[in-house]
Coordinates of C-alpha atoms and ligand atoms in Angstrom, one line a residue:
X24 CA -3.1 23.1 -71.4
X25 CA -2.9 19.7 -69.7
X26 CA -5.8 16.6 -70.0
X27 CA -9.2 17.0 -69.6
X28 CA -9.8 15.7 -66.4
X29 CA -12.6 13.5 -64.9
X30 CA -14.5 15.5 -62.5
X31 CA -16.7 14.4 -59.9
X32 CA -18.2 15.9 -57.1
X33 CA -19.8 15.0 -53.6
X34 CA -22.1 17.4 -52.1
X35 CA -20.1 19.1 -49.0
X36 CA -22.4 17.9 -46.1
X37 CA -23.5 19.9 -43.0
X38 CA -21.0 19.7 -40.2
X39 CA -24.3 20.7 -37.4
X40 CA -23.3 16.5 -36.4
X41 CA -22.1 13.8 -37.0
X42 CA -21.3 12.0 -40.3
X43 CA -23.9 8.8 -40.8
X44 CA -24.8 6.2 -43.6
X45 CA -26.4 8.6 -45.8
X46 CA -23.2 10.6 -46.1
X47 CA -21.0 7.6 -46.6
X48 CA -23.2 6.3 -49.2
X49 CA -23.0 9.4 -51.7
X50 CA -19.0 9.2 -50.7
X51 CA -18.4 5.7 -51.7
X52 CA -20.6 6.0 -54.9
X53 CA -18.3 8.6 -55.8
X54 CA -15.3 7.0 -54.7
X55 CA -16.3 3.6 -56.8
X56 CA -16.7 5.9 -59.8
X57 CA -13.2 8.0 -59.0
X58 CA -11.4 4.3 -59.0
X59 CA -13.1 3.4 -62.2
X60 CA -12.1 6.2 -64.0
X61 CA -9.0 6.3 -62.8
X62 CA -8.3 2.2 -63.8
X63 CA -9.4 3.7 -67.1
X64 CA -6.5 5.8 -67.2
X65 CA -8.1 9.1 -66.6
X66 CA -6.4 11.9 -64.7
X67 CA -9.2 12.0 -62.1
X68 CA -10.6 15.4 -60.1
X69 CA -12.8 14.4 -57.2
X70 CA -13.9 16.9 -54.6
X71 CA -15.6 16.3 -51.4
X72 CA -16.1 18.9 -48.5
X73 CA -18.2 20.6 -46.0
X74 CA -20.2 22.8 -45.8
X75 CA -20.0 25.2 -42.5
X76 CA -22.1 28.3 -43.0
X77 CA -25.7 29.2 -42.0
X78 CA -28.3 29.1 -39.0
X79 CA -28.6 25.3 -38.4
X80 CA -25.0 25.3 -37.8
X81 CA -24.5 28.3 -35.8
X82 CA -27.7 26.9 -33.4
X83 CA -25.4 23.5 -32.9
X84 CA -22.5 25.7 -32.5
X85 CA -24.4 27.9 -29.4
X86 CA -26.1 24.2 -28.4
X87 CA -22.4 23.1 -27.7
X88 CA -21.3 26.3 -26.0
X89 CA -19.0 26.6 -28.8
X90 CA -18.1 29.3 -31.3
X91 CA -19.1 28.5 -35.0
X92 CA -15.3 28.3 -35.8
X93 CA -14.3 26.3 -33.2
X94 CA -17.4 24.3 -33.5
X95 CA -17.1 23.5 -37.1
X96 CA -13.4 22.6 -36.9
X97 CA -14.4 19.9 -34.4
X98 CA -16.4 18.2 -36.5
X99 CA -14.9 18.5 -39.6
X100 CA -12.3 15.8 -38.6
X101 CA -15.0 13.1 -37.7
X102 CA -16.0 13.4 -41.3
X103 CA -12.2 13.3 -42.7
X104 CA -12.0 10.1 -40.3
X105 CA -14.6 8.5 -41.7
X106 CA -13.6 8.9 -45.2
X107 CA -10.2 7.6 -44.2
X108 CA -12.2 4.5 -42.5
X109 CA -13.9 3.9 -45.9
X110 CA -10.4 4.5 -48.0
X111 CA -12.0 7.4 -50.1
X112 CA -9.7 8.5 -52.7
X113 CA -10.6 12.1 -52.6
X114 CA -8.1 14.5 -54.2
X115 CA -9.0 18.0 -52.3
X116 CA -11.3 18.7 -49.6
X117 CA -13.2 21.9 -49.4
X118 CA -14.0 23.8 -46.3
X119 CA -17.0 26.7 -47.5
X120 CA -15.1 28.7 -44.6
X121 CA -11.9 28.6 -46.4
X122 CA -10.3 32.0 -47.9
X123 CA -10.1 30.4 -51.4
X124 CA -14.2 29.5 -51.2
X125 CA -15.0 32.8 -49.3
X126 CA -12.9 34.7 -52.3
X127 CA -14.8 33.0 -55.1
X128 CA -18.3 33.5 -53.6
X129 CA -17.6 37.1 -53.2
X130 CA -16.0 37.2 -56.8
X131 CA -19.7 35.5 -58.2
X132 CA -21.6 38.0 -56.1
X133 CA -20.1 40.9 -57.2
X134 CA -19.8 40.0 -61.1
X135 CA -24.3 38.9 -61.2
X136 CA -24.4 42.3 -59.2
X137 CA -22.8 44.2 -61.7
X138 CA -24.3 42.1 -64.5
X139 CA -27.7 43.6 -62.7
X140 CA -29.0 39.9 -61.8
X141 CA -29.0 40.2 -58.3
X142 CA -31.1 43.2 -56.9
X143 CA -32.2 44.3 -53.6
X144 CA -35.9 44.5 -52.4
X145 CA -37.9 44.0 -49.8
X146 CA -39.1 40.3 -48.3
X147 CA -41.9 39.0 -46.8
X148 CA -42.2 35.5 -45.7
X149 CA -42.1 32.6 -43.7
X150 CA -38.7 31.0 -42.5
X151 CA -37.4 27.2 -42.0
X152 CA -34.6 27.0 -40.0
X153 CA -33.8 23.3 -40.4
X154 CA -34.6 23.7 -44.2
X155 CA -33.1 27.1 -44.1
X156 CA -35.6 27.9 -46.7
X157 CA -38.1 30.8 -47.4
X158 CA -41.8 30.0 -48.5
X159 CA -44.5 32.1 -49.8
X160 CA -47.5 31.6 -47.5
X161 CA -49.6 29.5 -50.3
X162 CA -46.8 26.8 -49.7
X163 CA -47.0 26.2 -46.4
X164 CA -49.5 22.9 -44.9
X165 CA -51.2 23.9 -42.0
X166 CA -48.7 26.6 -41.2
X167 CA -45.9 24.1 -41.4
X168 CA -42.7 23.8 -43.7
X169 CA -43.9 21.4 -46.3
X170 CA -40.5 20.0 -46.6
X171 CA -39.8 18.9 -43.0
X172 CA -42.9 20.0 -41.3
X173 CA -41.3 21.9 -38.1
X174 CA -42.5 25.7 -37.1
X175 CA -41.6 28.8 -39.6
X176 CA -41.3 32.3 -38.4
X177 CA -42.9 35.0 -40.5
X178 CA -40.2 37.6 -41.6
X179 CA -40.1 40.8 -43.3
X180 CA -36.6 42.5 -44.4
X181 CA -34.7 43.9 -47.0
X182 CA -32.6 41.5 -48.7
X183 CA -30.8 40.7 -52.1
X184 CA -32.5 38.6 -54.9
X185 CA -31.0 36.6 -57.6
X186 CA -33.2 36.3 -61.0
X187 CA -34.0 32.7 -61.8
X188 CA -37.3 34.0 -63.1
X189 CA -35.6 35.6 -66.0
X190 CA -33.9 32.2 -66.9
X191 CA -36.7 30.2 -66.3
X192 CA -37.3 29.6 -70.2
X193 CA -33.6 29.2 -71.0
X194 CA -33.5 26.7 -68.1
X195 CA -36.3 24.5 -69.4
X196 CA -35.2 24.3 -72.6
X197 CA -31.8 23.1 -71.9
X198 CA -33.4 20.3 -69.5
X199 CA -35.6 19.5 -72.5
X200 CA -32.7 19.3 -75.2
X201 CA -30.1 17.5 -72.8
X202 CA -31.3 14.6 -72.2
X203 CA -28.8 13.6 -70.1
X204 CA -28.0 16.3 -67.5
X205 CA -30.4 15.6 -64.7
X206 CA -30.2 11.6 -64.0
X207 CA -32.3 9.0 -63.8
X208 CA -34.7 10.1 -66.4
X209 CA -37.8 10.4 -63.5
X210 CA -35.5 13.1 -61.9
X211 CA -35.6 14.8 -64.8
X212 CA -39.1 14.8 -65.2
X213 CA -39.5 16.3 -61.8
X214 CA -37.7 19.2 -62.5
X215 CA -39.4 19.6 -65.5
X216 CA -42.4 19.8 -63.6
X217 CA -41.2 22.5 -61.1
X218 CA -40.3 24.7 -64.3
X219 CA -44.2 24.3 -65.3
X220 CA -44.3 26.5 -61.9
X221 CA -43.8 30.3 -62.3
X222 CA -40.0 30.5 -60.8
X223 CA -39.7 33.2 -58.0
X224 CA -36.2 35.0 -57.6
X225 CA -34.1 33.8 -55.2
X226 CA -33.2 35.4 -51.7
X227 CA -29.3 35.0 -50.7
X228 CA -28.4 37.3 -48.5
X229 CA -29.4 37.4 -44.6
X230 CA -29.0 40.9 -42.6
X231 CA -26.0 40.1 -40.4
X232 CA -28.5 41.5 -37.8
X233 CA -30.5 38.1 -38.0
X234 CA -27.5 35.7 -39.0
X235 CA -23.7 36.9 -38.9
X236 CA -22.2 33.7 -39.5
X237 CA -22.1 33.7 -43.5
X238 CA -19.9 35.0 -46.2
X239 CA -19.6 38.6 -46.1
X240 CA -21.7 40.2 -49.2
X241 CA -18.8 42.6 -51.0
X242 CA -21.5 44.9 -52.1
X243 CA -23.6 44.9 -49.0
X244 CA -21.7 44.7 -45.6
X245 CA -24.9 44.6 -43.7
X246 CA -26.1 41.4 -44.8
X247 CA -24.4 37.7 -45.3
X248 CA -24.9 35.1 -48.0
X249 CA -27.4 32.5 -48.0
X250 CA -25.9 29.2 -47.4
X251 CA -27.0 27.6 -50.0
X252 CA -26.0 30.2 -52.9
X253 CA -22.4 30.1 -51.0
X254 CA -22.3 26.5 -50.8
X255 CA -23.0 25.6 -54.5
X256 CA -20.2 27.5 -55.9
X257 CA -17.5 24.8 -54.3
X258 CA -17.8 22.8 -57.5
X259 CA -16.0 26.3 -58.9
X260 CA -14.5 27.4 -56.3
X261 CA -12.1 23.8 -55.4
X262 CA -11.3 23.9 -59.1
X263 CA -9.8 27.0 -59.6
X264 CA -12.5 29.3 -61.5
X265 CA -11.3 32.9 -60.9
X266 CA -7.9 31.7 -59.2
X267 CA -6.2 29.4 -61.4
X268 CA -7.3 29.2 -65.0
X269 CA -5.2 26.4 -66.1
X270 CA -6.7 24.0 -63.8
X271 CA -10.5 25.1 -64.0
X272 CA -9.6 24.7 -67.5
X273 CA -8.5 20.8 -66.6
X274 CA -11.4 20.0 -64.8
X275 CA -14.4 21.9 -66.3
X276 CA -17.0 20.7 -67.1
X277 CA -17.9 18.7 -64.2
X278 CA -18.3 15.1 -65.7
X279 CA -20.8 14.4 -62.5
X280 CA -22.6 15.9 -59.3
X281 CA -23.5 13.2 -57.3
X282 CA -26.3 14.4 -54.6
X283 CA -28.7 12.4 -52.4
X284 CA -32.9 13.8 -54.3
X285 CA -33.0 16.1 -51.1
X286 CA -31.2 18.4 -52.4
X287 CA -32.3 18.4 -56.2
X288 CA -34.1 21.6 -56.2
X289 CA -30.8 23.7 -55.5
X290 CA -29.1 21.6 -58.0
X291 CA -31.6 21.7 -60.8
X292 CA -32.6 25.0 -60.9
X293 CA -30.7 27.4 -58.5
X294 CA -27.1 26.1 -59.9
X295 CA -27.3 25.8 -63.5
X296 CA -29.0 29.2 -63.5
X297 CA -25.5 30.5 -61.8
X298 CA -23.4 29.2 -63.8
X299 CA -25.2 30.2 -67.2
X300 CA -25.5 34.0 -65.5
X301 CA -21.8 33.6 -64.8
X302 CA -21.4 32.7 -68.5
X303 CA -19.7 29.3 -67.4
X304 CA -20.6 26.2 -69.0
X305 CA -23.4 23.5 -67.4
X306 CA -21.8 20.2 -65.2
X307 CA -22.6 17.1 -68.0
X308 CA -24.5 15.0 -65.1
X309 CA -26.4 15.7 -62.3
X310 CA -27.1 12.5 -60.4
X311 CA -29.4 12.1 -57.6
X312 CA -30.0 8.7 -55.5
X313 CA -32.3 7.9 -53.1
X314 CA -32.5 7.5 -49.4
X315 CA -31.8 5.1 -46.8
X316 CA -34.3 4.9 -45.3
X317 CA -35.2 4.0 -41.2
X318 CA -38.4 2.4 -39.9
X319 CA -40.0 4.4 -42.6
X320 CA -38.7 7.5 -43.2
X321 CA -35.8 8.9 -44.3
X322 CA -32.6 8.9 -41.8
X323 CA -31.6 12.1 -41.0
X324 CA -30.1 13.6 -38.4
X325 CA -33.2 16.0 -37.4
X326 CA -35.3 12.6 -37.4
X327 CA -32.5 10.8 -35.0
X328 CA -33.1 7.4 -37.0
X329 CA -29.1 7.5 -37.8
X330 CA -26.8 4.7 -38.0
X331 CA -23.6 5.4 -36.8
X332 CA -21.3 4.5 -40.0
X333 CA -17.7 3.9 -37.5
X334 CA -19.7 1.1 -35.8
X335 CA -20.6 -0.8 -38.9
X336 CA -17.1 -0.4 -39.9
X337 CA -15.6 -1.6 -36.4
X338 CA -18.0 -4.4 -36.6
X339 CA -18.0 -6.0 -40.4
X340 CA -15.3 -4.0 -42.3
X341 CA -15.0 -1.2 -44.8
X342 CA -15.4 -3.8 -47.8
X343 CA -18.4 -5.4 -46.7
X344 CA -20.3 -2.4 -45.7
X345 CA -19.1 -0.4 -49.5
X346 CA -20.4 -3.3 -51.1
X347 CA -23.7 -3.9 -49.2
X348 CA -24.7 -0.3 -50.3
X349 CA -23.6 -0.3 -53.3
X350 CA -25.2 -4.2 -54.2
X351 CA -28.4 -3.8 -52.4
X352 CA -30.0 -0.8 -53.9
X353 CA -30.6 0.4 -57.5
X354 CA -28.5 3.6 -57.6
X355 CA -31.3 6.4 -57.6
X356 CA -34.1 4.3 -55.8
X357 CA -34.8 4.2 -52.0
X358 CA -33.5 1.2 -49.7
X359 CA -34.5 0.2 -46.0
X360 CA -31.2 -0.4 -43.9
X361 CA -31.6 -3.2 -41.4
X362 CA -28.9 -5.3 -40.4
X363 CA -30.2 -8.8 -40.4
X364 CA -30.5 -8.0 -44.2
X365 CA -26.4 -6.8 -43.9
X366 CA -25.4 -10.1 -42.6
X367 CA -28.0 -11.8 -45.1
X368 CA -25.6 -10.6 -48.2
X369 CA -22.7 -10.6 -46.1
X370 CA -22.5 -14.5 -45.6
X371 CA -24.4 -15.0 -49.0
X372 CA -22.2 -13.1 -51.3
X373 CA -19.2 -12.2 -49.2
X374 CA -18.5 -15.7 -47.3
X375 CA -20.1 -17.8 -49.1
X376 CA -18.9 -16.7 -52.9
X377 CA -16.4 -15.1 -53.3
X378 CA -14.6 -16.0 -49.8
X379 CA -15.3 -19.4 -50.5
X380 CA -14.3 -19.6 -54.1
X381 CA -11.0 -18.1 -53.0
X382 CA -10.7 -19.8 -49.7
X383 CA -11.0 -23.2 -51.3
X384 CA -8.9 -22.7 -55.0
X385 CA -6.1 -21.4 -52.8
X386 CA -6.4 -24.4 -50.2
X387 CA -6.4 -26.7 -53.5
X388 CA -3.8 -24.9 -55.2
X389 CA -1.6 -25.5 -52.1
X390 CA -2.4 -29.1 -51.7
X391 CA -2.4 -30.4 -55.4
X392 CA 0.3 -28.1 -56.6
X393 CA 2.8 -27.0 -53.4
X394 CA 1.0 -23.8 -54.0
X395 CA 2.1 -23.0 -57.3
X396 CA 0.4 -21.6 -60.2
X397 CA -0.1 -24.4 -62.6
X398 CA 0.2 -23.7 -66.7
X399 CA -2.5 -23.0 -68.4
X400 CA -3.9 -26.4 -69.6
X401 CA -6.6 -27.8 -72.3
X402 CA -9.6 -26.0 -71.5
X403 CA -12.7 -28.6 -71.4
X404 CA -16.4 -27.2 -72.1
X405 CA -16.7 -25.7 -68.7
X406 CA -13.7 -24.1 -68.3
X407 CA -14.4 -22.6 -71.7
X408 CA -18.1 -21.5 -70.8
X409 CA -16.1 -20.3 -67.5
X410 CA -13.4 -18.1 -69.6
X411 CA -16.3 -16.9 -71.6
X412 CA -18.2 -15.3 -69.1
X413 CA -15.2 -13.5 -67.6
X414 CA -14.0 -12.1 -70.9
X415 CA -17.4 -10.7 -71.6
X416 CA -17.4 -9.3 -67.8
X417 CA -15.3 -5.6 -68.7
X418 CA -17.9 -4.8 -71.3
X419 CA -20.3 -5.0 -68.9
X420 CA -18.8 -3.1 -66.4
X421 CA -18.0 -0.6 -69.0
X422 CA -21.6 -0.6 -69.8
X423 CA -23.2 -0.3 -66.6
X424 CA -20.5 1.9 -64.3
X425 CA -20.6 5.1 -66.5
X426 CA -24.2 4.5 -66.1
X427 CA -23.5 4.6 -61.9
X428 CA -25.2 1.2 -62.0
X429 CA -23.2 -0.1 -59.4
X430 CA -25.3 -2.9 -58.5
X431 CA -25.8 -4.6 -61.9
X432 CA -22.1 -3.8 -62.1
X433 CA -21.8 -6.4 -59.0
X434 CA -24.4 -8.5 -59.8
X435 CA -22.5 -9.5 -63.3
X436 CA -19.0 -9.6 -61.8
X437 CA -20.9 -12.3 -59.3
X438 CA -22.6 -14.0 -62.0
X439 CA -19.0 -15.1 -63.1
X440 CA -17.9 -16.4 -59.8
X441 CA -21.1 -18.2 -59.4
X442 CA -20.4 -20.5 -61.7
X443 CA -17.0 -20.7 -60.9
X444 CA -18.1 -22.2 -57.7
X445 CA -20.6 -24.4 -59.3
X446 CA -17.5 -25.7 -61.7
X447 CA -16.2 -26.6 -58.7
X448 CA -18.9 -28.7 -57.6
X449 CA -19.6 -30.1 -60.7
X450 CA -15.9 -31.1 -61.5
X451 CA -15.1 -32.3 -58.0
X452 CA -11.0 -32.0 -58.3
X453 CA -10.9 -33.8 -55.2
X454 CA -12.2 -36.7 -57.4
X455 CA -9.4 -35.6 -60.0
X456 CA -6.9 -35.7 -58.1
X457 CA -7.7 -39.0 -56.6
X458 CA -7.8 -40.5 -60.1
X459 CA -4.6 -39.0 -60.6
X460 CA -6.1 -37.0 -63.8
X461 CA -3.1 -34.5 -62.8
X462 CA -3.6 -32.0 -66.8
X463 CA -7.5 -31.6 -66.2
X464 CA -7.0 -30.4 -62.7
X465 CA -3.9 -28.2 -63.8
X466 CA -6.7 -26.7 -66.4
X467 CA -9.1 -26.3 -63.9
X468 CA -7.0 -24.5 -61.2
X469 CA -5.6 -22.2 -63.8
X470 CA -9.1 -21.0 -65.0
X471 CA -10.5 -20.8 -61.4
X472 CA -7.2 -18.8 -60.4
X473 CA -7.7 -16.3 -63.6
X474 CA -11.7 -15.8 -62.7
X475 CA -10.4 -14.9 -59.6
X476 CA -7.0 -12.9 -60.2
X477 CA -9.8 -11.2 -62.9
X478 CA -12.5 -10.3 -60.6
X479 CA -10.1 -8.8 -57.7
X480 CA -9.1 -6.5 -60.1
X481 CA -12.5 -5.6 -61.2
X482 CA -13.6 -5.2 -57.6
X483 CA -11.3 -3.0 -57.0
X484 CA -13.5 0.6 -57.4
X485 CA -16.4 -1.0 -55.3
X486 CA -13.4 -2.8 -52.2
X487 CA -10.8 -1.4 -52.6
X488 CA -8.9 -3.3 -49.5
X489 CA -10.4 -6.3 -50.4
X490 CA -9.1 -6.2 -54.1
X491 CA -5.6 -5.6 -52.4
X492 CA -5.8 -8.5 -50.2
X493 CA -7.1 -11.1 -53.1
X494 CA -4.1 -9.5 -54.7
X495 CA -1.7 -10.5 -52.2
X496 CA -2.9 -14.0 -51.6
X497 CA -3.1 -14.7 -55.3
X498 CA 0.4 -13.7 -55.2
X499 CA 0.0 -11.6 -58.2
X500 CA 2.8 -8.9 -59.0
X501 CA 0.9 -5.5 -59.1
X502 CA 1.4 -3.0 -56.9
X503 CA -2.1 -0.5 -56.4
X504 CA -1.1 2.2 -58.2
X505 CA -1.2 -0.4 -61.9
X506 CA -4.4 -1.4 -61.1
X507 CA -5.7 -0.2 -64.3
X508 CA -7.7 -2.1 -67.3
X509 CA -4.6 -2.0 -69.5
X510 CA -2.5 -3.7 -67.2
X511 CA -5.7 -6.2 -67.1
X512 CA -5.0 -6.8 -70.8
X513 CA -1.5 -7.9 -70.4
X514 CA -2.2 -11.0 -68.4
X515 CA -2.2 -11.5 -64.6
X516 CA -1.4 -15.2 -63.9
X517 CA 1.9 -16.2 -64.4
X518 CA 2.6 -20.0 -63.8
X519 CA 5.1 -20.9 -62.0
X520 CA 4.7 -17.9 -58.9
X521 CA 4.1 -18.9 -55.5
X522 CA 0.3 -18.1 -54.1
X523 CA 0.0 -16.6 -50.4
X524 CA -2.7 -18.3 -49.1
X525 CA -4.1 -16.1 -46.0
X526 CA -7.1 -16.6 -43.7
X527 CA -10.5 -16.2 -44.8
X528 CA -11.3 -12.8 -46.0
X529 CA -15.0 -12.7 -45.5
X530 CA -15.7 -14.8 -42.2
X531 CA -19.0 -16.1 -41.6
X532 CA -20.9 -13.8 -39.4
X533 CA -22.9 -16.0 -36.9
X534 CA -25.4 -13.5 -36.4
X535 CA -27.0 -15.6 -33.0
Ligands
LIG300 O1 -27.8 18.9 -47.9 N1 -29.9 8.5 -47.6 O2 -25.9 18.5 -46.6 P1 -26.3 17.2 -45.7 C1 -29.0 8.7 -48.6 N2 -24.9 20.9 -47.2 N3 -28.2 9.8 -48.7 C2 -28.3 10.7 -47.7 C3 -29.1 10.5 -46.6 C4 -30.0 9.3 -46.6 N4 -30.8 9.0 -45.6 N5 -29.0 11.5 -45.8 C5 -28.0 12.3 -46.3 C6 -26.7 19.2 -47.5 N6 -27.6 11.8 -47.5 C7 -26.0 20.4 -48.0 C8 -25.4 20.1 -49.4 S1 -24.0 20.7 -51.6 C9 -23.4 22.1 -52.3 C10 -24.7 21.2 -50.1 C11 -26.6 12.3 -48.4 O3 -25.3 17.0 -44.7 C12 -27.1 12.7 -49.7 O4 -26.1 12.8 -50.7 O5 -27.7 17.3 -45.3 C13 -27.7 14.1 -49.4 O6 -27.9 14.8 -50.6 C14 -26.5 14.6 -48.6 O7 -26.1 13.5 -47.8 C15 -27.0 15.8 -47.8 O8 -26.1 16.1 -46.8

């Protein structure tokens, strides 16, 4: 059997329209974490998708005078664009139309049916289209879905069930003793506080009479699967359970399930109830962040408070938009977008720090030194406070990224070329070089070069393209695929090479 992989998952988003922020967020957390890993040396897994079954999607579908097929394959490629826009480093992409999904969810229906914890009855209730969601009457506020508030039709048919009830305890109890499987901690303690509810049974199927566009049931041709009971099993289904042992084997357990709290409720509960009646083992981490939010509420594409994810890129780059959302918001708590507060960080952090600090070392390094690297020379205090500060930086990246504390990730790689900028300032090399005081400025542009040969390496899971093009102007000798955190330990400067000096790489935005 080969290495335990990493394994991380996206949720596989609803192709009924286009992608928008909220999608690309949960993406490029994912994608920060996938980098990570893999500078770790890890073999990573990560799986992203969509998911193409159900009535929300078959309503676009008619709204576009398209069939659900045809529909779904047009807008699975907007999705795939913007992913490629945003340089996500998936590994496999799963369609819940595919024959490999399709197979799988059959293969789980039919073993709980035979394992006698899916049953057939009859059901009474009221329906949520957008929400495609069932609630007892008691649920409902003033006749309204209490999730999204639109309309509900009353419905009574026969259907299947799945038992969650009789797993309710087991469920509980494994929350209770695993302290770490639902993240953050108040995520947790929400679920624990649905489980204090009586758990009713769940309803996947739909009579084909009412919804045909679904995964066939194998034991009950009349009637399709719910889309959420067929979209859960991706995490299985993209890594071979029932299809290809060895590499199910690789990948599982999931090491995390990254989900916007939407969707917690079908993660929480309805999944690891699932797996545990499928006798598979539990993901380690279930990670839900917040929103972005819009004027006030959350943006959604029912709500039509989007923002269009292509135009940010078009206008201020895939680095500055990954690291505006992963900087500006605790992972797991709610942000506001608004773009005055974009450009805000953009020219604070992006122009003025880091571009700067790179901007002006190279244009230094050119003009004192023909653009060579100089040796490494006697450190004075500062440089030494300097070189402290970045050789205490991997520990706390190692501390806070496993965590998905992206931001304090940022905020302490920052903190680093903060004062690397105020060295600057504070040394004046322009005053050095004027006093001919040729060794202290060779120290100084040697530690400013290593703070920043350092830090676009460590920037490298949250910009990717920007790490590559610090790279190349530093003139370093590492090609993408050695960006790891033992190539980190063998040195990066090496006096004597000729730096690349290009334009700026963060612009000032004049935002008048
Ligand atoms: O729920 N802020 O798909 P979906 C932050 N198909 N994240 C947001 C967001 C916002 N305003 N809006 C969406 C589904 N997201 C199901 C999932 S998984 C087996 C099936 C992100 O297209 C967030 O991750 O509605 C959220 O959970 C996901 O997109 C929902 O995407």
């Amino acid at each position: 059997m080969g290495k335990k992989r990493f394994y991380i998952t996206s949720p596989l988003y609803y192709v009924n329209a286009d992608p928008h922020i909220g999608h690309a967020y949960t993406e490029i957390a994912c994608d920060c974490i996938a980098r990570y890993e893999r500078m770790k040396g890890k073999e990573v897994f990560f799986l992203t998708g969509t998911d193409e079954h159900g009535q929300k999607i078959l309503r676009s579908a008619e709204d576009n005078g398209k069939a659900p097929i045809d529909f779904v394959d047009s807008v699975v490629p907007k999705f795939k664009d913007l992913w490629k826009g945003l340089s996500i480093s998936y590994d496999d992409f799963i369609r819940t139309t595919e024959k490999r999904h399709v197979d799988t969810v059959q293969k789980v229906l039919a073993t709980l049916y035979k394992k006698g914890d899916i049953y057939q009855d009859e059901y009474k209730g009221f329906y949520c289209t957008p929400c495609e969601t069932f609630w007892p009457k008691m649920q409902l506020e003033d006749g309204l879905c209490p999730d999204c508030k639109h309309k509900v039709e009353e419905i009574s048919e026969t259907n299947y069930f799945f038992k969650l009830s009789k797993y309710q305890d087991w469920l509980k109890n494994y929350i209770k003793e695993t302290p770490g499987f639902i993240s953050p901690g108040f995520r947790r303690n929400e679920v624990l506080g649905y489980l204090e509810e009586p758990l009713n049974d769940l309803c996947i199927s739909r009579p084909n009479t009412r919804l045909s566009w679904g995964i066939n049931i194998p034991f009950a041709q009349d009637h399709v699967t719910y889309v959420w009971f067929d979209a859960l099993i991706n995490y299985i289904s993209g890594c071979g359970w029932g299809s290809d042992d060895k590499k199910f084997k690789e990948c599982w357990p999931c090491d995390f399930h990254v989900i916007g709290k939407d969707i917690l409720r079908p993660h929480a509960v309805y999944w690891p109830i699932m797996l545990h009646a499928l006798g598979v083992e539990l993901p380690k981490t279930i990670f839900a962040h917040g929103w972005w939010m819009m004027g006030g509420s959350k943006m959604s594409k029912s709500k039509g408070n989007v923002i269009d994810p292509f135009e940010i890129i078009e206008k201020y780059g895939q680095n500055a938009f990954r690291y505006f959302l992963l900087r500006e918001v605790t992972f797991g708590l709610d942000g506001t977008f608004s773009e005055e507060v974009f450009i805000t960080r953009f020219n604070g952090d992006l122009a003025n720090d880091l571009g700067n600090l790179l901007n002006r070392t190279l244009t230094m390094v050119e003009k004192y030194f023909d653009g060579v690297v100089p040796e490494e020379g006697d450190m004075d205090e500062q440089d030494k406070a300097l070189d402290d500060k970045l050789k205490g930086l991997p520990a706390k990246i190692d501390k806070f990224l496993p965590e998905l504390n992206f931001n304090q990730s940022l905020i302490s790689v920052w903190e680093v070329i903060n004062i690397a900028n105020k060295h600057i300032e504070v040394s004046k090399p322009w005053q050095l070089a004027k006093e001919n005081k040729i060794e202290r400025l060779k120290a100084l542009m040697h530690i400013l070069l290593k703070v920043l040969s350092y830090s676009a390496l460590y920037i490298y899971p949250f910009m990717p393209g920007c790490s590559l093009e610090m790279i190349k102007q530093l003139g370093l000798d590492i090609k993408e695929k050695d960006i790891t955190f033992d190539r980190l330990r063998s040195g990066l400067l090496k006096p004597g090479t000729k730096i690349n000096k290009g334009s700026p790489i963060f612009p000032r935005i004049d935002s008048n």
